[in-house]
Amino acid sequence: AANAELIKLFAKKLGVPRSAIAIVSGETSRTKQMRVAGVTAEKIRNLLD
C-alpha cells in the first residue's frame, strides 16, 4: 500500500503515468531505488529540490 502511494505521489509530481514508475529495489525497505521512464535525471532532480 505504501509503495503504491509513493508511486502515485512521484507520478503526479513528475507528470508521468504511474505505469512509467517502477520500484527496482527496496520493496520492503525504507530505502528504495526507482526507475522512471520518459523523464531525464536532471528534470527529476530539479523537481525534487
PDB file of C-alpha atoms in Angstrom:
ATOM      1  CA  ALA A   1       0.000   0.000   0.000  1.00  0.00           C
ATOM      2  CA  ALA A   2       2.779   2.446   0.907  1.00  0.00           C
ATOM      3  CA  ASN A   3       4.715   1.644  -2.268  1.00  0.00           C
ATOM      4  CA  ALA A   4       1.631   2.282  -4.388  1.00  0.00           C
ATOM      5  CA  GLU A   5       1.142   5.658  -2.688  1.00  0.00           C
ATOM      6  CA  LEU A   6       4.799   6.524  -3.274  1.00  0.00           C
ATOM      7  CA  ILE A   7       4.466   5.720  -6.981  1.00  0.00           C
ATOM      8  CA  LYS A   8       1.258   7.764  -7.163  1.00  0.00           C
ATOM      9  CA  LEU A   9       2.981  10.740  -5.498  1.00  0.00           C
ATOM     10  CA  PHE A  10       6.022  10.623  -7.793  1.00  0.00           C
ATOM     11  CA  ALA A  11       3.838  10.199 -10.892  1.00  0.00           C
ATOM     12  CA  LYS A  12       1.857  13.304 -10.000  1.00  0.00           C
ATOM     13  CA  LYS A  13       4.960  15.341  -9.129  1.00  0.00           C
ATOM     14  CA  LEU A  14       6.821  14.293 -12.307  1.00  0.00           C
ATOM     15  CA  GLY A  15       3.811  14.445 -14.636  1.00  0.00           C
ATOM     16  CA  VAL A  16       4.096  10.856 -15.833  1.00  0.00           C
ATOM     17  CA  PRO A  17       1.675   7.933 -15.696  1.00  0.00           C
ATOM     18  CA  ARG A  18       2.042   5.564 -12.741  1.00  0.00           C
ATOM     19  CA  SER A  19       2.981   2.826 -15.204  1.00  0.00           C
ATOM     20  CA  ALA A  20       6.162   4.786 -16.038  1.00  0.00           C
ATOM     21  CA  ILE A  21       7.474   4.327 -12.488  1.00  0.00           C
ATOM     22  CA  ALA A  22       8.842   1.105 -11.041  1.00  0.00           C
ATOM     23  CA  ILE A  23      10.492   0.277  -7.748  1.00  0.00           C
ATOM     24  CA  VAL A  24      13.681  -1.506  -8.793  1.00  0.00           C
ATOM     25  CA  SER A  25      14.901  -2.387  -5.305  1.00  0.00           C
ATOM     26  CA  GLY A  26      13.785  -1.843  -1.746  1.00  0.00           C
ATOM     27  CA  GLU A  27      10.208  -3.118  -1.977  1.00  0.00           C
ATOM     28  CA  THR A  28      10.208  -3.855   1.759  1.00  0.00           C
ATOM     29  CA  SER A  29      12.826  -1.312   2.824  1.00  0.00           C
ATOM     30  CA  ARG A  30      12.647   2.369   3.662  1.00  0.00           C
ATOM     31  CA  THR A  31      15.438   2.945   1.125  1.00  0.00           C
ATOM     32  CA  LYS A  32      14.258   2.467  -2.454  1.00  0.00           C
ATOM     33  CA  GLN A  33      15.608   2.714  -5.971  1.00  0.00           C
ATOM     34  CA  MET A  34      13.089   3.698  -8.593  1.00  0.00           C
ATOM     35  CA  ARG A  35      13.128   3.746 -12.376  1.00  0.00           C
ATOM     36  CA  VAL A  36      11.167   6.465 -14.147  1.00  0.00           C
ATOM     37  CA  ALA A  37      10.599   6.153 -17.891  1.00  0.00           C
ATOM     38  CA  GLY A  38      10.384   9.225 -20.091  1.00  0.00           C
ATOM     39  CA  VAL A  39      11.952  11.721 -17.670  1.00  0.00           C
ATOM     40  CA  THR A  40      15.562  12.848 -17.528  1.00  0.00           C
ATOM     41  CA  ALA A  41      17.537  12.633 -14.298  1.00  0.00           C
ATOM     42  CA  GLU A  42      18.046  16.395 -14.482  1.00  0.00           C
ATOM     43  CA  LYS A  43      14.287  17.036 -14.539  1.00  0.00           C
ATOM     44  CA  ILE A  44      13.790  14.728 -11.570  1.00  0.00           C
ATOM     45  CA  ARG A  45      16.499  16.499  -9.569  1.00  0.00           C
ATOM     46  CA  ASN A  46      15.032  19.921 -10.403  1.00  0.00           C
ATOM     47  CA  LEU A  47      11.516  18.925  -9.391  1.00  0.00           C
ATOM     48  CA  LEU A  48      12.591  17.318  -6.133  1.00  0.00           C
ATOM     49  CA  ASP A  49      14.894  20.101  -4.952  1.00  0.00           C
TER      50      ASP A  49
END
